[in-house]
Short mmCIF file of C-alpha atoms in Angstrom, two decimals:
data_model
loop_
_atom_site.label_atom_id
_atom_site.label_comp_id
_atom_site.label_asym_id
_atom_site.label_seq_id
_atom_site.Cartn_x
_atom_site.Cartn_y
_atom_site.Cartn_z
CA MET A 1 25.16 221.54 37.26
CA LYS A 2 24.03 224.59 39.23
CA SER A 3 26.89 226.69 37.87
CA MET A 4 25.94 225.67 34.34
CA LEU A 5 22.34 226.77 34.89
CA PHE A 6 23.40 230.06 36.50
CA GLU A 7 25.25 230.88 33.26
CA ILE A 8 21.86 231.11 31.54
CA ASN A 9 20.72 234.73 31.94
CA LYS A 10 17.12 235.95 32.03
CA LYS A 11 17.10 236.80 28.32
CA ARG A 12 18.34 233.31 27.48
CA TRP A 13 15.61 231.72 29.65
CA LEU A 14 12.98 233.71 27.73
CA THR A 15 14.50 232.62 24.41
CA LEU A 16 14.41 228.98 25.51
CA PHE A 17 10.77 229.32 26.53
CA LEU A 18 9.81 230.88 23.19
CA VAL A 19 11.71 228.19 21.27
CA ALA A 20 9.96 225.46 23.29
CA LEU A 21 6.60 227.18 22.78
CA SER A 22 7.17 227.39 19.01
CA ALA A 23 8.10 223.69 18.86
CA THR A 24 5.00 222.84 20.92
CA ILE A 25 2.70 224.76 18.56
CA PHE A 26 4.39 223.09 15.59
CA ARG A 27 3.84 219.66 17.18
CA LEU A 28 0.17 220.45 17.87
CA ILE A 29 -0.34 221.41 14.21
CA LEU A 30 1.23 218.15 13.05
CA GLN A 31 -1.01 216.18 15.42
CA ALA A 32 -3.96 217.05 13.20
CA PHE A 33 -2.39 215.02 10.38
CA ILE A 34 -2.10 211.80 12.43
CA PRO A 35 -4.91 209.38 11.53
CA SER A 36 -6.76 207.61 14.35
CA SER A 37 -7.73 203.98 13.97
CA GLY A 38 -10.27 204.25 16.78
CA SER A 39 -8.96 201.06 18.41
CA ASN A 40 -7.20 201.73 21.71
CA PRO A 41 -5.01 199.03 23.28
CA PHE A 42 -5.56 200.32 26.84
CA PRO A 43 -8.39 202.01 28.79
CA PRO A 44 -8.39 205.82 28.56
CA SER A 45 -6.68 207.80 31.31
CA VAL A 46 -8.40 210.00 33.88
CA ILE A 47 -7.17 213.00 31.88
CA VAL A 48 -8.92 211.76 28.72
CA LYS A 49 -12.12 210.97 30.62
CA ALA A 50 -12.11 214.51 32.05
CA GLY A 51 -11.70 216.01 28.57
CA LEU A 52 -8.35 217.57 29.45
CA LEU A 53 -6.11 215.77 26.96
CA ILE A 54 -5.36 218.77 24.71
CA PRO A 55 -4.31 221.21 27.50
CA SER A 56 -2.39 218.41 29.26
CA PHE A 57 -0.66 217.42 26.03
CA THR A 58 0.26 221.06 25.37
CA ILE A 59 1.76 221.58 28.83
CA TYR A 60 3.63 218.25 28.70
CA ALA A 61 5.07 218.99 25.26
CA LEU A 62 6.11 222.48 26.38
CA ILE A 63 7.91 221.06 29.43
CA THR A 64 9.58 218.37 27.30
CA TYR A 65 10.89 220.77 24.66
CA PHE A 66 11.93 223.32 27.27
CA LEU A 67 14.00 220.79 29.24
CA LEU A 68 15.60 219.52 26.04
CA ALA A 69 16.45 223.14 25.20
CA VAL A 70 18.10 223.58 28.62
CA VAL A 71 20.17 220.43 28.04
CA PHE A 72 21.24 221.85 24.67
CA VAL A 73 22.36 225.13 26.23
CA ILE A 74 24.46 223.28 28.80
CA ILE A 75 26.39 221.20 26.23
CA GLN A 76 26.38 223.23 23.01
CA GLY A 77 29.40 225.37 23.91
CA ARG A 78 31.82 222.47 23.48
CA LEU A 79 30.11 220.85 20.50
CA PRO A 80 31.91 221.32 17.17
CA GLY A 81 30.40 222.94 14.09
CA THR A 82 28.34 225.98 13.19
CA LYS A 83 25.38 226.84 15.36
CA ILE A 84 22.86 225.50 12.81
CA LYS A 85 24.78 222.22 12.51
CA LYS A 86 24.84 221.90 16.29
CA GLY A 87 21.09 222.39 16.56
CA LEU A 88 20.24 220.05 13.70
CA MET A 89 22.60 217.38 15.04
CA PHE A 90 21.00 217.64 18.50
CA GLY A 91 17.48 217.43 17.07
CA PHE A 92 18.31 214.58 14.69
CA LEU A 93 20.02 212.47 17.36
CA PHE A 94 16.99 212.64 19.65
CA CYS A 95 14.66 212.27 16.66
CA MET A 96 16.22 208.90 15.84
CA MET A 97 16.21 207.82 19.48
CA TRP A 98 12.48 208.53 19.78
CA CYS A 99 11.78 206.76 16.49
CA ILE A 100 13.67 203.64 17.60
CA TYR A 101 11.89 203.60 20.96
CA LEU A 102 8.51 204.01 19.27
CA PHE A 103 9.24 200.91 17.19
CA GLU A 104 9.88 198.72 20.25
CA PRO A 105 8.08 195.40 19.57
CA LEU A 106 5.38 195.46 22.25
CA PRO A 107 2.22 193.27 22.43
CA HIS A 108 -0.19 196.08 21.48
CA VAL A 109 1.76 196.98 18.32
CA SER A 110 0.14 194.13 16.38
CA SER A 111 -3.26 195.80 16.77
CA THR A 112 -1.99 199.20 15.60
CA SER A 113 -2.58 200.18 11.98
CA LEU A 114 0.51 200.55 9.80
CA THR A 115 -0.33 204.19 9.06
CA GLU A 116 -0.67 205.07 12.73
CA LEU A 117 2.44 203.04 13.59
CA PHE A 118 4.62 205.18 11.29
CA ALA A 119 2.78 208.47 11.82
CA TYR A 120 3.98 209.12 15.38
CA PRO A 121 7.70 208.49 14.73
CA ILE A 122 7.53 210.77 11.68
CA VAL A 123 5.63 213.57 13.42
CA ASP A 124 7.64 213.41 16.65
CA GLY A 125 10.87 213.16 14.66
CA ILE A 126 10.08 216.19 12.51
CA SER A 127 9.14 218.17 15.64
CA LEU A 128 12.46 217.37 17.32
CA VAL A 129 14.44 218.34 14.23
CA PHE A 130 12.42 221.58 14.11
CA LEU A 131 13.27 222.18 17.78
CA GLY A 132 16.93 221.59 16.98
CA LEU A 133 16.79 224.04 14.08
CA LEU A 134 15.31 226.74 16.35
CA LEU A 135 17.93 226.05 19.01
CA GLY A 136 20.67 226.35 16.42
CA LYS A 137 19.27 229.56 15.01
CA PHE A 138 18.44 231.42 18.24
CA VAL A 139 20.42 229.78 21.06
CA ALA A 140 23.68 228.20 19.86
CA VAL A 141 26.95 229.91 19.00
CA ASP A 142 29.42 228.94 16.28
CA SER A 143 32.30 226.81 17.53
CA GLN A 144 35.96 227.52 16.85
CA LEU A 145 36.08 223.88 15.79
CA SER A 146 33.60 224.71 13.01
CA GLY A 147 33.22 221.82 10.61
CA LYS A 148 35.50 219.49 12.61
CA VAL A 149 33.97 216.64 14.56
CA TYR A 150 36.41 214.86 16.85
CA ILE A 151 34.96 211.46 17.66
CA ASN A 152 36.65 208.33 18.92
CA LEU A 153 35.26 205.46 16.86
CA ASN A 154 37.23 202.65 18.53
CA ILE A 155 34.83 199.70 18.51
CA VAL A 156 36.05 198.15 21.78
CA PRO A 157 34.90 200.87 24.23
CA LEU A 158 31.92 201.75 22.01
CA MET A 159 30.49 198.23 22.42
CA ALA A 160 30.12 198.78 26.18
CA ILE A 161 26.94 200.86 25.82
CA PRO A 162 24.85 198.48 23.64
CA VAL A 163 26.10 195.43 25.57
CA CYS A 164 25.09 196.91 28.94
CA PHE A 165 21.76 198.03 27.49
CA LEU A 166 21.03 194.57 26.07
CA VAL A 167 22.04 192.70 29.26
CA LEU A 168 19.87 194.81 31.57
CA ARG A 169 16.95 194.71 29.16
CA ILE A 170 17.09 190.88 29.00
CA PHE A 171 17.17 190.84 32.81
CA CYS A 172 14.07 193.05 32.93
CA TYR A 173 12.29 190.94 30.31
CA SER A 174 13.04 187.51 31.76
CA ILE A 175 13.33 188.15 35.52
CA VAL A 176 11.36 191.31 36.30
CA HIS A 177 8.85 190.64 33.49
CA ILE A 178 8.31 194.19 32.29
CA TYR A 179 5.71 194.69 29.56
CA SER A 180 7.22 193.29 26.36
CA SER A 181 6.99 190.77 23.53
CA PHE A 182 10.13 188.98 24.68
CA THR A 183 8.34 185.64 25.20
CA ALA A 184 6.45 185.74 21.89
CA ASN A 185 9.17 187.44 19.84
CA PRO A 186 12.57 187.09 21.57
CA LEU A 187 14.66 187.60 18.43
CA GLY A 188 12.84 190.75 17.34
CA THR A 189 12.97 192.15 20.87
CA MET A 190 16.72 191.50 21.16
CA ILE A 191 17.41 193.03 17.75
CA TRP A 192 15.51 196.13 18.85
CA ALA A 193 17.49 196.28 22.12
CA VAL A 194 20.81 196.02 20.24
CA ALA A 195 19.73 198.73 17.75
CA SER A 196 18.65 200.99 20.63
CA GLY A 197 21.93 200.48 22.47
CA ILE A 198 23.96 201.23 19.35
CA TRP A 199 22.07 204.45 18.70
CA ILE A 200 22.46 205.55 22.34
CA GLY A 201 26.18 204.94 21.83
CA VAL A 202 26.08 207.21 18.77
CA LEU A 203 24.19 209.78 20.85
CA TYR A 204 26.98 209.74 23.41
CA LEU A 205 29.77 209.93 20.83
CA PHE A 206 28.35 213.18 19.49
CA LEU A 207 26.79 214.85 22.54
CA GLY A 208 29.31 213.56 25.09
CA GLN A 209 31.80 216.03 23.61
CA GLY A 210 29.75 218.83 25.14
CA ILE A 211 30.10 217.63 28.74
CA LYS A 212 32.58 219.82 30.66
CA ILE A 213 33.51 217.07 33.11
CA GLU A 214 36.74 215.04 33.24
CA SER A 215 35.82 212.42 35.85
CA PRO A 216 34.53 209.25 34.09
CA MET A 217 32.13 208.56 36.96
CA VAL A 218 30.61 212.06 37.08
CA LYS A 219 30.60 212.32 33.30
CA SER A 220 28.72 209.04 32.91
CA LEU A 221 26.21 210.08 35.58
CA PHE A 222 25.67 213.44 33.89
CA PHE A 223 25.03 211.84 30.52
CA GLY A 224 22.92 209.00 31.90
CA ILE A 225 20.71 211.16 34.11
CA VAL A 226 20.64 214.62 32.50
CA ILE A 227 21.16 214.20 28.74
CA PHE A 228 19.69 210.71 28.27
CA GLY A 229 17.59 210.27 31.41
CA ILE A 230 15.46 213.42 31.39
CA ASN A 231 14.58 212.83 27.76
CA LEU A 232 13.75 209.14 28.35
CA PHE A 233 11.60 209.89 31.40
CA LEU A 234 9.52 212.43 29.50
CA PHE A 235 9.24 210.10 26.51
CA ASN A 236 8.13 207.06 28.53
CA PHE A 237 5.64 208.83 30.77
CA PHE A 238 3.78 210.61 27.98
CA ILE A 239 1.55 207.54 27.62
CA THR A 240 0.10 208.22 31.10
CA LEU A 241 -1.68 211.26 29.64
CA VAL A 242 -3.61 209.12 27.18
CA PHE A 243 -4.03 205.65 28.72
CA GLU A 244 -4.28 203.98 32.08
CA SER A 245 -0.71 202.80 32.57
CA ASP A 246 1.32 200.54 34.82
CA ILE A 247 3.41 203.21 36.56
CA ALA A 248 5.66 200.65 38.25
CA ASP A 249 6.50 199.11 34.87
CA LEU A 250 7.31 202.52 33.41
CA VAL A 251 9.55 203.39 36.37
CA ILE A 252 11.41 200.06 36.15
CA ARG A 253 12.06 200.23 32.41
CA THR A 254 13.09 203.89 32.62
CA MET A 255 15.46 203.36 35.55
CA ALA A 256 16.90 200.19 34.00
CA ASP A 257 17.75 202.00 30.76
CA ILE A 258 19.28 204.95 32.61
CA ILE A 259 21.39 202.63 34.79
CA SER A 260 22.55 200.50 31.85
CA VAL A 261 23.51 203.56 29.78
CA THR A 262 25.32 205.16 32.72
CA ILE A 263 27.32 201.96 33.34
CA GLY A 264 28.03 201.61 29.62
CA VAL A 265 29.33 205.18 29.35
CA TYR A 266 31.49 204.71 32.47
CA ILE A 267 33.06 201.54 31.00
CA TYR A 268 33.54 203.34 27.69
CA GLU A 269 35.37 206.23 29.36
CA LYS A 270 37.55 203.97 31.53
CA VAL A 271 38.53 201.65 28.65
CA HIS A 272 39.15 204.62 26.36
CA PHE A 273 41.40 206.20 29.01
CA LEU A 274 43.36 202.95 29.52
CA MET A 275 43.81 202.54 25.76
CA ILE A 276 45.16 206.09 25.45
CA LEU A 277 47.46 205.44 28.42
CA ALA A 278 48.74 202.22 26.84
CA HIS A 279 49.46 203.92 23.50
CA SER A 280 51.32 206.77 25.19
CA LYS A 281 53.87 204.40 26.78
#
């Protein structure tokens, strides 16, 4: 990890900062188009009460986009396609992940207006695609595998990620009792968990190609913690800027998802390796 970061020179760090800053400004502009229903499901945070939401939101968004940009730099060298395709693929994959997570069936969703419910996924999604476009234009390099995407679509190892995600989520819902609508809407909650796990699997199929690590254990840890985990942590903890939040609940659900995805990727890599080994005999 350190060697990967050392490969980023000072000029590249400045470019990443400017890209993240541009994406932050773009996101702030789009925020003006999000309607507010005026009904808040939770008490306002200390930051809101102090009148510091806008500067806090700006700094948080800048950090989020900058860290995503660093992740992109680390993996883009081994991703196939032209530099613009790489950037757009990166932005779109995280765009869809954020959208799916924003549609998690939680108790407060029923009191949210339909317009507001769809506004945040659309605005956040557009911002991430815009970030990806900037990364493709100013950061990425064209791959020698331009236009060729080598992805293993074998359903057996691929199922490991959504299955692990679903199992650990059900454990958290029924045993740990994290904030959810599992009791009131078990079917909808499970469908959401399956859809989330499938998309995270898709995320790995595309972005996992960029990981320069052969060991299944280390590779799964890198994806689970760096590529998936950093993004998930920043996504989940944004709510603490706006509302009083149950920090313990946020930590549990974040760690549970990171652990389940890491285990799922490890199983995927091991099964995939064994299948290749079996076919080669």
